[in-house]
Short mmCIF file of C-alpha atoms in Angstrom, two decimals:
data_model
loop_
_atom_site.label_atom_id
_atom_site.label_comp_id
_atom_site.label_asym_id
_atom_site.label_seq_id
_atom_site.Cartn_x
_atom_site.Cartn_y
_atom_site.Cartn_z
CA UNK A 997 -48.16 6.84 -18.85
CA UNK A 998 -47.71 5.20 -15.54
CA UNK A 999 -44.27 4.57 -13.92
CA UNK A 1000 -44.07 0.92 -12.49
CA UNK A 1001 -41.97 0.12 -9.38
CA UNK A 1002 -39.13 -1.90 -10.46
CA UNK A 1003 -39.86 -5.79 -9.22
CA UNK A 1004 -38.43 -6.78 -6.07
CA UNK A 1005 -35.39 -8.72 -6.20
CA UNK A 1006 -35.81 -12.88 -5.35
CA UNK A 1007 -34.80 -13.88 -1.79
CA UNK A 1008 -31.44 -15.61 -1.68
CA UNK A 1009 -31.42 -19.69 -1.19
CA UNK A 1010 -30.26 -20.78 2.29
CA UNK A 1011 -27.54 -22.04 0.89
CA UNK A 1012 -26.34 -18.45 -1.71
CA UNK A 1013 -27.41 -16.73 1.95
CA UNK A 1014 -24.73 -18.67 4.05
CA UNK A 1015 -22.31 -18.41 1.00
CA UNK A 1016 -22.97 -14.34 1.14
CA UNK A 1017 -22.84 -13.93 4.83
CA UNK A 1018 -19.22 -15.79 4.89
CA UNK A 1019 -17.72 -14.43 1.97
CA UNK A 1020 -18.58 -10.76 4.02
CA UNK A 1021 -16.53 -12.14 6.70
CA UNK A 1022 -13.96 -13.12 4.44
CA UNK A 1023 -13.81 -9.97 2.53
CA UNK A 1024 -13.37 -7.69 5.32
CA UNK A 1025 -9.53 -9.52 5.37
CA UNK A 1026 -9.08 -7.23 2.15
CA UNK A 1027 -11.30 -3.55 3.40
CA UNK A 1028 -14.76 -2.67 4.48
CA UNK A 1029 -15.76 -2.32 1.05
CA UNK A 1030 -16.51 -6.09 0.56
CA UNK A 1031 -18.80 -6.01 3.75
CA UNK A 1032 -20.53 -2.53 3.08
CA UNK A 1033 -21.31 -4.08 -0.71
CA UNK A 1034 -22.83 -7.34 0.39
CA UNK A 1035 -25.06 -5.26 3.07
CA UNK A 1036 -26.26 -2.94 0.96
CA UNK A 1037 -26.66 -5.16 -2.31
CA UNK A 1038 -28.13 -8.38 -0.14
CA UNK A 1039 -29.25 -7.25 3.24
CA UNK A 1040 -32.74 -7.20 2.38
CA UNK A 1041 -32.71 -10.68 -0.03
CA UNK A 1042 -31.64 -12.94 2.87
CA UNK A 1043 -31.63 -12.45 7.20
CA UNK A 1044 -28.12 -14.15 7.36
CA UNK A 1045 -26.70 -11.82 5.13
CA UNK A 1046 -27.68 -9.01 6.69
CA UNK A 1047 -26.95 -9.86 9.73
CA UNK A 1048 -23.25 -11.00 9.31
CA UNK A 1049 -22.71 -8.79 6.98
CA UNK A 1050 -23.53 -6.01 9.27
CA UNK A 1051 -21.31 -7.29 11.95
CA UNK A 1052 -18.70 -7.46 9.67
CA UNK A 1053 -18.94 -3.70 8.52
CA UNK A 1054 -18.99 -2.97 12.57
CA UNK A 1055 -16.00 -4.64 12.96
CA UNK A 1056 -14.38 -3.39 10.05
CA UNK A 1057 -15.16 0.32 10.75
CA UNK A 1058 -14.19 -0.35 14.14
CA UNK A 1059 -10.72 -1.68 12.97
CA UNK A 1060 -10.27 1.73 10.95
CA UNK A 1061 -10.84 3.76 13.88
CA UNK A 1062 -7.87 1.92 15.29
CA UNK A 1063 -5.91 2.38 12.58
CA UNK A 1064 -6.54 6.31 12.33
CA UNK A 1065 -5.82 6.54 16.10
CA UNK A 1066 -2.45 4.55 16.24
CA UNK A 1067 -1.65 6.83 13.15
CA UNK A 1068 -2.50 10.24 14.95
CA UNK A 1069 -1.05 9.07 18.46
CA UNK A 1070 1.96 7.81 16.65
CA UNK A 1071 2.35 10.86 14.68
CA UNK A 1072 2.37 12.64 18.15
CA UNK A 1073 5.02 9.88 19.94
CA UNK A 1074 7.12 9.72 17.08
CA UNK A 1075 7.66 13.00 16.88
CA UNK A 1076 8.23 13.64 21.09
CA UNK A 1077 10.47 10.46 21.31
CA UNK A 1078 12.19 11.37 17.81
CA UNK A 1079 11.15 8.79 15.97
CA UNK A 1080 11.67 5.85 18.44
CA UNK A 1081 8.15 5.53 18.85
CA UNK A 1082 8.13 4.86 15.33
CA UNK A 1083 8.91 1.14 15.92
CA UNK A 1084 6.28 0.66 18.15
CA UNK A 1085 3.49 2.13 16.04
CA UNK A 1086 5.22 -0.87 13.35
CA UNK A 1087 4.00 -3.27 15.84
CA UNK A 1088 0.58 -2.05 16.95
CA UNK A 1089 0.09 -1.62 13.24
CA UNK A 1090 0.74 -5.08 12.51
CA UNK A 1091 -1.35 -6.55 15.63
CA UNK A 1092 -3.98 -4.58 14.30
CA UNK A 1093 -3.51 -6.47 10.94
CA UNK A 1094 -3.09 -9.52 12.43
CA UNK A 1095 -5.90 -9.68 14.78
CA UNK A 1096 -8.25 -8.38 11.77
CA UNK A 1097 -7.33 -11.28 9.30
CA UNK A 1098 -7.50 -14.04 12.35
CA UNK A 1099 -10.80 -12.75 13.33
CA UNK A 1100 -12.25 -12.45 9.82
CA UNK A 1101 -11.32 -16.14 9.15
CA UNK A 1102 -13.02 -17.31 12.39
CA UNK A 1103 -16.25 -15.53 11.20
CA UNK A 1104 -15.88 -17.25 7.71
CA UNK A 1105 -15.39 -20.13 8.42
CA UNK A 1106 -18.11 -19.95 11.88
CA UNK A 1107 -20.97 -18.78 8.79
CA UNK A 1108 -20.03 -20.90 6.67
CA UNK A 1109 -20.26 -23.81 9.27
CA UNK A 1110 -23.59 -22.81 9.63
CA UNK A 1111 -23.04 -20.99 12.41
CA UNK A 1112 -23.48 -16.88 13.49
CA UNK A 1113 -20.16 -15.41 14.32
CA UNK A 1114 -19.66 -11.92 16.59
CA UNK A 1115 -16.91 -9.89 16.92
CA UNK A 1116 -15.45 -9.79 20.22
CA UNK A 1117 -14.14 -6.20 20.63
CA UNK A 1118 -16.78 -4.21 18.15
CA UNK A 1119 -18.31 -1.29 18.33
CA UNK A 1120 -22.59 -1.44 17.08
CA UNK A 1121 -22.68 1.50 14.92
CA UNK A 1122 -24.88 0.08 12.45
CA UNK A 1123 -28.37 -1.75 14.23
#
């Protein structure tokens, strides 16, 4: 008995591979989960896809790293400057929200134009 490899999956249309490739822009409003899933499930089905999608996940792994840092260097201020620091952590943490869902909708909507959006403050991890 002879084991088969399972049939490759179809490319995506242009048109499913522009929808894909925004809607990982989009997602990354929510987490990084919505870009990771579209990369790994659809990178190799359509070049737009993987591409945005992958500068998504940059993006959003390079938003968590600013999150974890404002939360540690915060932790330290907060306590030194009992708890007035506190206030300001608030407001980094909600530029860092902020500039995350602004960005992520000027990706969406830039792919979904037709266009190829990239992140302007991102660190490459993924290639």
């Amino acid at each position: 008995m002879t084991e088969s490899a399972p049939a490759a999956a179809a490319p995506l249309s242009e048109s499913d591979d522009k929808l894909w490739a925004s809607l990982s822009h989009f997602g990354g409003i929510l987490s990084f989960l919505a870009p990771l899933l579209i990369w790994l499930i659809l990178k190799d089905r359509g070049p737009k896809v993987n591409v945005e999608a992958k500068e998504s996940l940059n993006f959003q792994i390079t938003v968590a790293i600013a999150h974890a840092a404002n939360f540690i260097i915060g932790l330290i201020l907060t306590a030194i400057t009992f708890g007035l620091w506190g206030i300001v952590q608030t407001l980094i943490w909600l530029a860092i929200v902020a500039v995350t869902v602004i960005f992520c909708v000027m990706g969406g909507i830039k792919v979904n134009g037709g266009g190829s959006y990239r992140y302007p403050v991102t660190f490459r991890f993924i290639k």
